[in-house]
CSV table of C-alpha atoms in Angstrom, one decimal:
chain,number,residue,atom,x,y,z
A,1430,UNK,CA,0.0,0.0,0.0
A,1431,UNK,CA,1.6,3.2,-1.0
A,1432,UNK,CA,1.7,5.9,2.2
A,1433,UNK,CA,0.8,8.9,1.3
A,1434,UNK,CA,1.6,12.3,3.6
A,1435,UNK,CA,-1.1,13.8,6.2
A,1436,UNK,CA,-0.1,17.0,8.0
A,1437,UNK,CA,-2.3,17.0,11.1
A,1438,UNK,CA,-3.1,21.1,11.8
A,1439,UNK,CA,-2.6,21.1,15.9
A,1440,UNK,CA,-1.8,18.3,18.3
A,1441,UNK,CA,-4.4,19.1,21.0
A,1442,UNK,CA,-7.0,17.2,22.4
A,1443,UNK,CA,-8.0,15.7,19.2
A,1444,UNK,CA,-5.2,16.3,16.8
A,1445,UNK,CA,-3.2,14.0,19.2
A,1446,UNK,CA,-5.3,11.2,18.6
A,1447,UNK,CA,-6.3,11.5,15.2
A,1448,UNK,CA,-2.2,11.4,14.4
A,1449,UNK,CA,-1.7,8.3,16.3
A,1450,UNK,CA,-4.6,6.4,14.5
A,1451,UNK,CA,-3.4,7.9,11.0
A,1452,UNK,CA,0.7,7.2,11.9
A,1453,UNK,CA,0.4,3.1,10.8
A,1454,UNK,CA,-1.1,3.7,7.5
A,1455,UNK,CA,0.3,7.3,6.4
A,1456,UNK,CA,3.5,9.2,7.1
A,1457,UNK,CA,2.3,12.2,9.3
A,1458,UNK,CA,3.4,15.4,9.9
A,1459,UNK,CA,1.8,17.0,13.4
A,1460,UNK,CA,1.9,20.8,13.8
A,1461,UNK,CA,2.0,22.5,17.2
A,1462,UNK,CA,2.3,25.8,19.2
A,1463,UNK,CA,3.7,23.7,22.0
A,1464,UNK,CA,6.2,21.0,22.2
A,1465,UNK,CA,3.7,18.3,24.0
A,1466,UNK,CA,0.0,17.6,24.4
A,1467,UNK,CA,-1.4,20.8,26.7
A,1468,UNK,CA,-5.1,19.7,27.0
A,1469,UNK,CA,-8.2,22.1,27.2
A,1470,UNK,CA,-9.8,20.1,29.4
A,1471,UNK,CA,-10.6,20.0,33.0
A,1472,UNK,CA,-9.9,23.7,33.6
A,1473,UNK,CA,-10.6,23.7,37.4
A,1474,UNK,CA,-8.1,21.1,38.2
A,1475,UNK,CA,-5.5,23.0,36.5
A,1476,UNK,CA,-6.3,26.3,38.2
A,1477,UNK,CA,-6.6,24.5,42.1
A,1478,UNK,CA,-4.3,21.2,41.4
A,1479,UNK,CA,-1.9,22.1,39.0
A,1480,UNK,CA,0.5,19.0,39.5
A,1481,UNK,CA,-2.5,16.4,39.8
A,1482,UNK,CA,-3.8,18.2,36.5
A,1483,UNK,CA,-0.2,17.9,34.5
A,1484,UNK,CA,0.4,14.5,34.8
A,1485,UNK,CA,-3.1,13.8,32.9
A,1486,UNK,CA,-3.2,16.5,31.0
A,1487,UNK,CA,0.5,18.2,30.0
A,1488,UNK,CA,2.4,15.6,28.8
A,1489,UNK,CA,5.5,16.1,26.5
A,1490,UNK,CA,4.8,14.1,22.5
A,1491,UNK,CA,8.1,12.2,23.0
A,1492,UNK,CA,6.2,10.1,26.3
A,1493,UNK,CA,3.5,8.7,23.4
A,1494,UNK,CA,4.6,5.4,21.9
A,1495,UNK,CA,1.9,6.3,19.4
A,1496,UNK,CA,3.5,9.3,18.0
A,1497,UNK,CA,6.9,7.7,17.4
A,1498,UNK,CA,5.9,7.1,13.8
A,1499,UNK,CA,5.1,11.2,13.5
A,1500,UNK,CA,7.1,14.3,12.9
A,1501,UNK,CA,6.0,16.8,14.7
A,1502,UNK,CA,7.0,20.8,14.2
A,1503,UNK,CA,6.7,23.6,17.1
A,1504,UNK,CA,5.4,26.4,15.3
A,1505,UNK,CA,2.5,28.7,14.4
A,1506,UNK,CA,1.0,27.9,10.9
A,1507,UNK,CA,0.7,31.2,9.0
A,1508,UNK,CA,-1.1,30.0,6.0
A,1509,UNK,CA,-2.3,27.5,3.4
A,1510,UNK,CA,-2.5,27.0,-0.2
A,1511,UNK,CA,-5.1,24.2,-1.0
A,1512,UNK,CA,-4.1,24.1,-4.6
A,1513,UNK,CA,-0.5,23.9,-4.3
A,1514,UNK,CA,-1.6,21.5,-1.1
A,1515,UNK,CA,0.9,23.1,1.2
A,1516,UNK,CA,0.5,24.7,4.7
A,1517,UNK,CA,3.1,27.6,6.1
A,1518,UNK,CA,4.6,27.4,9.3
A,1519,UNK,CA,6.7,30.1,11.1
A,1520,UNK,CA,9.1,28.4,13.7
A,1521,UNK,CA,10.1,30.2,16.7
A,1522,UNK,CA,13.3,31.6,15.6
A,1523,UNK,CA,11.2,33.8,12.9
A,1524,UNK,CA,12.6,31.1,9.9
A,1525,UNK,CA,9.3,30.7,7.8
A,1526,UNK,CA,8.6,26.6,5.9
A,1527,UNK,CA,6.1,25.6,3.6
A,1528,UNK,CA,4.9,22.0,4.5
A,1529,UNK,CA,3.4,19.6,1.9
A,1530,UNK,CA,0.5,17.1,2.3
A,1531,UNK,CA,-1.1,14.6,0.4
A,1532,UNK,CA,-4.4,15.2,2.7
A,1533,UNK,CA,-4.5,17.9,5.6
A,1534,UNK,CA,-6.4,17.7,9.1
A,1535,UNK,CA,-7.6,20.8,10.7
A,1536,UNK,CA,-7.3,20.8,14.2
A,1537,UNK,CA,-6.3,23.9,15.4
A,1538,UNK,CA,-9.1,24.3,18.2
A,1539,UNK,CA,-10.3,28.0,19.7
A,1540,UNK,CA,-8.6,30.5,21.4
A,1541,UNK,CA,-9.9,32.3,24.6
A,1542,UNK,CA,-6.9,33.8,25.7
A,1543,UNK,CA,-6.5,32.4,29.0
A,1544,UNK,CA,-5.9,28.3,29.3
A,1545,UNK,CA,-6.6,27.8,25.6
A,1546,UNK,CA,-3.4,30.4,23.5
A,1547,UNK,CA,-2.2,30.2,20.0
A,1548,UNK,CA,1.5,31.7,21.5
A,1549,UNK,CA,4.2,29.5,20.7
A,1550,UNK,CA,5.7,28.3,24.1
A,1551,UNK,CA,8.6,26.2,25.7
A,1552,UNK,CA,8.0,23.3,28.2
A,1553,UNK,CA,9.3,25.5,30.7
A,1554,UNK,CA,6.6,28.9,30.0
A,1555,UNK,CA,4.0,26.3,29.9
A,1556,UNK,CA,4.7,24.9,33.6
A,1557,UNK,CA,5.0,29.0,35.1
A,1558,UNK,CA,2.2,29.8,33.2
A,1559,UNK,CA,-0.3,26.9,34.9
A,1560,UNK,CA,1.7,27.8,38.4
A,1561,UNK,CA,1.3,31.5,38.1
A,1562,UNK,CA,-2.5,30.7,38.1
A,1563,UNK,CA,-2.6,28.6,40.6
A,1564,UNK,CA,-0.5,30.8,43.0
A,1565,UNK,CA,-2.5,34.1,42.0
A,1566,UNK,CA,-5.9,32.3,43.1
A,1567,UNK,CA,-4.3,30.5,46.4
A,1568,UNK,CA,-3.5,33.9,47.7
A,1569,UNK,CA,-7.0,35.1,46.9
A,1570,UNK,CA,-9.4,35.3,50.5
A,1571,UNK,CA,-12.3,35.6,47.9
A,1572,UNK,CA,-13.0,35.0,44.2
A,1573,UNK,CA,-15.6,35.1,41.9
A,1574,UNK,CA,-16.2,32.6,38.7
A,1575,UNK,CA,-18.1,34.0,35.8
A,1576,UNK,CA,-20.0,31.7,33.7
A,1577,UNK,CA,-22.2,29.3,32.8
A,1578,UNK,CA,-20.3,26.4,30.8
A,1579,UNK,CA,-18.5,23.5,32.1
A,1580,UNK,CA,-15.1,25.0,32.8
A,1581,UNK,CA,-17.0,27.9,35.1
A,1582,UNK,CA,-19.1,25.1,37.2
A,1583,UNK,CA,-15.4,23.0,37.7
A,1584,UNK,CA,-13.5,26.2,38.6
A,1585,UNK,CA,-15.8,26.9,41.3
A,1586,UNK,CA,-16.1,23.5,42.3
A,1587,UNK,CA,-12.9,22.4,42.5
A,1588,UNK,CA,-11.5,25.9,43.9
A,1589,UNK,CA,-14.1,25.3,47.1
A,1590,UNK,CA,-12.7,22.1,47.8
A,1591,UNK,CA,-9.5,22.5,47.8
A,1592,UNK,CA,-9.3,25.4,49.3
A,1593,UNK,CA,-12.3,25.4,51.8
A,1594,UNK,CA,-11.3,28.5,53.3
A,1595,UNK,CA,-12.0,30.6,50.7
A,1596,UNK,CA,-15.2,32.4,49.9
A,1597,UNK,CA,-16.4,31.1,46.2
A,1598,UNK,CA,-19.4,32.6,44.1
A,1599,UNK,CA,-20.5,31.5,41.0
A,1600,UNK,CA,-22.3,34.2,38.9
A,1601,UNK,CA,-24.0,32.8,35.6
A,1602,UNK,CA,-26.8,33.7,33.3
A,1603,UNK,CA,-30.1,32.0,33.5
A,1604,UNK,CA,-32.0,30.0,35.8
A,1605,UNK,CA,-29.1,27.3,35.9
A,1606,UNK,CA,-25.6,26.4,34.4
A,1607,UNK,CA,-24.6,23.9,32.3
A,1608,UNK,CA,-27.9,24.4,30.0
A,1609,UNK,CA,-26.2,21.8,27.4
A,1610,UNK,CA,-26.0,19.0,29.6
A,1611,UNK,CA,-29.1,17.1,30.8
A,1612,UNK,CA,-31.1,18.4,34.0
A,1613,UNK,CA,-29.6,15.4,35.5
A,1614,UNK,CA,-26.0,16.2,35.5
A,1615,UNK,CA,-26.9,19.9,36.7
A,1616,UNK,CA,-28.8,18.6,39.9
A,1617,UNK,CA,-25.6,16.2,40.6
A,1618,UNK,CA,-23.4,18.9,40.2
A,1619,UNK,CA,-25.2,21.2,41.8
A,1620,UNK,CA,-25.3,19.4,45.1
A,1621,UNK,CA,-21.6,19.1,44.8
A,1622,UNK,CA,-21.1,23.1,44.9
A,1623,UNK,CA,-23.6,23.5,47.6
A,1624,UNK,CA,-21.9,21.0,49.9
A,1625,UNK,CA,-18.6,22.2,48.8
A,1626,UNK,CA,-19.6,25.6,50.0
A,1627,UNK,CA,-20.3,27.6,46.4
A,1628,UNK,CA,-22.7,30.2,46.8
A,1629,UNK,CA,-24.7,30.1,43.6
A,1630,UNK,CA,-25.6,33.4,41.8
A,1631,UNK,CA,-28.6,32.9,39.3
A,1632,UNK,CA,-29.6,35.7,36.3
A,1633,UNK,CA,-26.2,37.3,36.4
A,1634,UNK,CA,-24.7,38.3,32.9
A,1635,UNK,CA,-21.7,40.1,33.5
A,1636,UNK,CA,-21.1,43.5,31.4
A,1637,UNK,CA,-17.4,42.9,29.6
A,1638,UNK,CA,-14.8,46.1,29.3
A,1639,UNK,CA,-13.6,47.1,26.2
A,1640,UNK,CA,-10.7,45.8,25.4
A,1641,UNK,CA,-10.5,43.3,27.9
A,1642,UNK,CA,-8.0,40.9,28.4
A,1643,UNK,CA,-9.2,37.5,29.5
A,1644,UNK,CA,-5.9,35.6,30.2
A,1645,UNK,CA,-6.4,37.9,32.8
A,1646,UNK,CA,-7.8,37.1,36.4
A,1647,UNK,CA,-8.5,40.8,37.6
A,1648,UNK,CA,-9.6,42.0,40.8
A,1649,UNK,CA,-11.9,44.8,39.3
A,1650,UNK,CA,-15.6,45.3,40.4
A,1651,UNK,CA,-17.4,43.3,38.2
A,1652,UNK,CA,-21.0,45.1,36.7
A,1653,UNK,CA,-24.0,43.2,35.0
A,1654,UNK,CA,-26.0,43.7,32.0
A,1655,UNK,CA,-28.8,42.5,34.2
A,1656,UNK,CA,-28.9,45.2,36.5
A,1657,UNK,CA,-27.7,44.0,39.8
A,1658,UNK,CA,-25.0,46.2,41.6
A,1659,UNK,CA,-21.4,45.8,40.6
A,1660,UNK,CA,-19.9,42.4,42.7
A,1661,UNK,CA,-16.1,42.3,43.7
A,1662,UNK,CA,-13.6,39.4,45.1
A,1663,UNK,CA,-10.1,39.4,45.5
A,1664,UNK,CA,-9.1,37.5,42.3
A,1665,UNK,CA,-12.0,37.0,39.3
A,1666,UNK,CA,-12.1,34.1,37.0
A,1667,UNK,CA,-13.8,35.0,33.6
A,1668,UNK,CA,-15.2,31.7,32.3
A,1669,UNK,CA,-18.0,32.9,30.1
A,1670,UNK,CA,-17.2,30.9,26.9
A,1671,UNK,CA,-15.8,33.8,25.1
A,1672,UNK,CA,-13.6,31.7,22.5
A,1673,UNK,CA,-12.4,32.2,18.9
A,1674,UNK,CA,-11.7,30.1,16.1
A,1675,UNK,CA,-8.4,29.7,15.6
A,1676,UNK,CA,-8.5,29.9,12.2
A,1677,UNK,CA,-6.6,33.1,11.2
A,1678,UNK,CA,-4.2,30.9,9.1
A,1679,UNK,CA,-7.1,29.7,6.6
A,1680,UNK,CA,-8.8,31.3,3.7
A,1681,UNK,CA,-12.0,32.6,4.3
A,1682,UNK,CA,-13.7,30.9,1.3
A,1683,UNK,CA,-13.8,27.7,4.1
A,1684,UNK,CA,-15.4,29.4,6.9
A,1685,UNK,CA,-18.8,30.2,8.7
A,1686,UNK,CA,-19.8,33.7,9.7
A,1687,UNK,CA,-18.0,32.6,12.8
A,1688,UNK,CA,-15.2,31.6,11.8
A,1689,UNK,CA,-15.3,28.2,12.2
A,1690,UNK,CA,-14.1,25.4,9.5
A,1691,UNK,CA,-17.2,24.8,7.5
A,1692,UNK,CA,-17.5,20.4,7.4
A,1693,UNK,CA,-19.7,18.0,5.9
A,1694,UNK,CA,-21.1,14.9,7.8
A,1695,UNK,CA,-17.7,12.7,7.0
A,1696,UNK,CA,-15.7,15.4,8.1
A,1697,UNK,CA,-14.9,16.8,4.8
A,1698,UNK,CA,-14.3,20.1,3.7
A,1699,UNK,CA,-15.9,21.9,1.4
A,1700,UNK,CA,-13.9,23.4,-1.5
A,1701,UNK,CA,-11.0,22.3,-0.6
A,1702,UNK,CA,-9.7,18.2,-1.7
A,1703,UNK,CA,-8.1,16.6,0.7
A,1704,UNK,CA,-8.9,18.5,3.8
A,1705,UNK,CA,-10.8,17.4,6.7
A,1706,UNK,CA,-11.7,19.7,10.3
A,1707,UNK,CA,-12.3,18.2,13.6
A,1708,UNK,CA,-12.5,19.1,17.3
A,1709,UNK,CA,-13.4,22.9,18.2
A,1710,UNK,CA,-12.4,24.5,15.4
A,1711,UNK,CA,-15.0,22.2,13.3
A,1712,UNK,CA,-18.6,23.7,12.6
A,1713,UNK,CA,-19.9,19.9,12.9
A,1714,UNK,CA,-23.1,20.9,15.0
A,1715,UNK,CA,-24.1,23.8,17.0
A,1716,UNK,CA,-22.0,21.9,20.0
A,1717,UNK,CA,-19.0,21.3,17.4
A,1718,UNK,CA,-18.7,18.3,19.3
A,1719,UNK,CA,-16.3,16.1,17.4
A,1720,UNK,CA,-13.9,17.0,20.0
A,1721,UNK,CA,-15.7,15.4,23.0
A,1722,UNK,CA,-17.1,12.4,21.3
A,1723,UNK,CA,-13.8,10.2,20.0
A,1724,UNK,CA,-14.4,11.3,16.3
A,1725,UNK,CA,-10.7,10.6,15.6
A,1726,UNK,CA,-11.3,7.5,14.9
A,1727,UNK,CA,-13.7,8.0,12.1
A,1728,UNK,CA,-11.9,10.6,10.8
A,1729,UNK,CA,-8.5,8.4,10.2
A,1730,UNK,CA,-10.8,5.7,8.9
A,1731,UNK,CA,-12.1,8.3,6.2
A,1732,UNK,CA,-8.8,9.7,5.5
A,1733,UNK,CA,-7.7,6.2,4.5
A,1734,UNK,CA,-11.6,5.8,2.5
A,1735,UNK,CA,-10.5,9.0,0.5
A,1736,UNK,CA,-7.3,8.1,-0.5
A,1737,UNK,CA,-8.6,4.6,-1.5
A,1738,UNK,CA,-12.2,6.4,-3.5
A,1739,UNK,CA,-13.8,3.6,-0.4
A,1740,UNK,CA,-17.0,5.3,1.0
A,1741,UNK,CA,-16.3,7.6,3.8
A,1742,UNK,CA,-18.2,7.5,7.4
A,1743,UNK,CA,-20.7,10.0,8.9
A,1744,UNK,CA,-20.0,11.7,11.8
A,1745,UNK,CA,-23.4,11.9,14.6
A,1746,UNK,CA,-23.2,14.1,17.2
A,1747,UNK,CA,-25.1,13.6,20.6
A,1748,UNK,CA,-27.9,15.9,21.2
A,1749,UNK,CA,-26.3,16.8,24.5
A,1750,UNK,CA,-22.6,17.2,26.0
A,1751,UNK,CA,-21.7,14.6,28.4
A,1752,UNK,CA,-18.4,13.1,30.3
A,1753,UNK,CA,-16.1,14.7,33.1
A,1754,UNK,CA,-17.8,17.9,34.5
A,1755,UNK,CA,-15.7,18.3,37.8
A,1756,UNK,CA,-12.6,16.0,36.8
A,1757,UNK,CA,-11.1,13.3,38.6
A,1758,UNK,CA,-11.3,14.3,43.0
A,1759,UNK,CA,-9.9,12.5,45.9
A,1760,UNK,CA,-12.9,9.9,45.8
A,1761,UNK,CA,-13.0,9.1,42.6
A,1762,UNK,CA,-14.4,10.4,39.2
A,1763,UNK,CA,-18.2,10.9,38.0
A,1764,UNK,CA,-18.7,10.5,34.5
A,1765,UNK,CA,-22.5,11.8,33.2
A,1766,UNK,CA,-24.3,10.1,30.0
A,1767,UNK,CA,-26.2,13.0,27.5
A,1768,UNK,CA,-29.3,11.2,29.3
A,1769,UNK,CA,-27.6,12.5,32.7
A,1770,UNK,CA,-27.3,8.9,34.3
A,1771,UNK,CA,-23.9,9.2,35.9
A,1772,UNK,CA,-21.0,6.0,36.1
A,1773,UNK,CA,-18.8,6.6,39.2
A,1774,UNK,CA,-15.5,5.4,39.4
A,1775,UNK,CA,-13.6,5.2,43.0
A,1776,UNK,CA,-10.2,6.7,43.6
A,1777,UNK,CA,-8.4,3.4,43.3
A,1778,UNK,CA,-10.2,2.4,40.1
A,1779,UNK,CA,-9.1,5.5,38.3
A,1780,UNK,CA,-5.1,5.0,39.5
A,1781,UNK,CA,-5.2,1.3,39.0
A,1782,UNK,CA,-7.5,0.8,36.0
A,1783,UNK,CA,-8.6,4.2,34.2
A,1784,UNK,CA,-5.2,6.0,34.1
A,1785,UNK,CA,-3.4,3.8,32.7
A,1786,UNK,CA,-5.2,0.9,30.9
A,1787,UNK,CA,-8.6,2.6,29.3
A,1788,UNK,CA,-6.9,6.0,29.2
A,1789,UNK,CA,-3.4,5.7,29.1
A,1790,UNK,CA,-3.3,2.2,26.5
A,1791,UNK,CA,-6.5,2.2,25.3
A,1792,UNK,CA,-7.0,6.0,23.8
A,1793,UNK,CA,-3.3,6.8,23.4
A,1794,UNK,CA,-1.7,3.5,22.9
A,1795,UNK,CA,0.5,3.9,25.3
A,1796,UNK,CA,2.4,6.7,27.4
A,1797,UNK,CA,5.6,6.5,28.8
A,1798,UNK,CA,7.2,7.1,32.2
């Protein structure tokens, strides 16, 4: 079988993986800003256990036996050119390449300019960057979470418990957070924040500056759109789901009104051969939830159908998000269904059997020591 060359477009979440399926039948070329796989997910354990969170989540490429078959490049892709089937990549030393590929996997995520960043970075600014974060909220007496999403609900739930001390709102619009998940994981989680001492803030939209930074976590009054008066807290986290594609690199002619990287059911992209989106940056669904729901799989298996004129998969989404909403705590980890039914899994499950046989062998075939 003749291998033909795939450049995977960003090594997150699910570039990683969709590499590592693609690396036995194809020679594959991964792009990244970062020189190992810096997750989006599970953003309150990063901000209150930043050591717990690395070793799941912030793990160099050279530790995955399923990326020794792919080259990988740090740098920030600047361009492509779908007829000339060639994406640019600026390294960090300024030096500008031109990669080719036979086929060309769009993976490049969102940006929101705090956890998730375009910015090319060292192993060493990515470690001061998640403990700067950490250490500016352990020295906060107070702080508010803004937000609605998942990654608002786990900052505030996982900030409470480890630091019980602490005074923790939650401000979020609505009657209730987490309005894509079932009613069922809501009530589950919500008994979680109460017992963990959140106090929950219902209706609250906050009003956002001009020009405002959020990689920052400010200590600024904080004023609604909703008409309550201004709150304050010693450090605030702005979780309100204000990401970007990051898309800057690709012709528009590909593109929603958003932004996003315009797909057809099997992943494809329109008006352009041989290119295929997944994860966040892919406008698969009004979730685009490719990212959360192991499409990698499919998406290697129709990268192979293309190249070989077989017929190519269809992707389904779920009608709701589901999995990890708090992340993995000291009793174990709570998994929800998109009917809301949760599967628990005890502390000594997770080290023993999760880590590293269904996570750690199963999805990434392997991580090293």
């Amino acid at each position: 079988m003749t291998r033909r060359r795939v450049v995977v477009a960003g090594l997150g979440d699910s570039g990683l993986l969709t590499a590592i399926k693609l690396a036995g039948a194809h020679d594959v070329i991964g792009i990244s800003t970062k020189p190992g796989l810096l997750s989006g997910q599970e953003l309150g354990v990063r901000l209150s256990r930043p050591d717990d969170w690395a070793r799941d989540y912030w793990i160099p490429f050279e530790r995955f036996r399923g990326l020794d078959r792919v080259q990988t490049i740090q740098g920030t892709l600047t361009g492509a050119d779908f007829a000339a089937r060639t994406v640019t990549v600026r390294r960090a030393d300024g030096t500008e390449t031109a990669v080719g590929y036979d086929a060309l996997v769009i993976a490049t995520g969102v940006i929101n300019g705090f956890w998730r960043t375009p910015d090319v970075q060292t192993e060493a600014e990515v470690t001061h960057s998640l403990r700067a974060a950490h250490q500016r909220l352990a020295a906060a007496d107070s702080v508010m979470v803004l937000g609605g999403g998942a990654a608002a609900v786990s900052s505030a739930a996982n900030l409470a418990a480890v630091w019980p001390g602490k005074t923790v709102r939650l401000y979020f619009p609505g009657e209730r957070p987490l309005r894509d998940h079932h009613h069922r994981t809501w009530a589950a989680v919500r008994r979680r924040l109460v017992d963990s001492g959140v106090q929950l803030h219902a209706g609250h939209r906050a009003q956002v500056p001009a020009g405002f930074d959020f990689g920052a976590i400010t200590d600024e009054p904080v004023h609604w759109c909703t008409g309550q008066p201004p709150a304050t807290a010693d450090a605030v986290l702005w979780t309100i789901g204000a990401t970007t594609p990051n898309t800057d690199w690709l012709p528009e002619t590909i593109l929603d009104e958003q932004g996003f990287v315009c797909v057809v059911p099997d992943l494809r992209v329109p008006r352009a051969d041989g290119v295929f989106a997944i994860g966040d940056v892919a406008a698969t669904d009004p979730l685009r939830s490719s990212a959360r729901n192991r499409a990698d799989k499919l998406l290697a298996h129709n990268v192979t159908a293309w190249f070989d004129g077989a017929p190519l998969r269809q992707y389904r989404p779920a009608a709701r998000k589901w999995g990890s909403v708090l992340g993995t705590q000291p009793d174990g980890l709570e998994v929800f269904a998109p009917s809301g039914y949760r599967f628990r899994f005890p502390a000594w499950s997770v080290e023993r059997v999760v880590r590293p046989w269904i996570v750690g062998r199963g999805i990434y075939g392997g991580i090293r020591g």
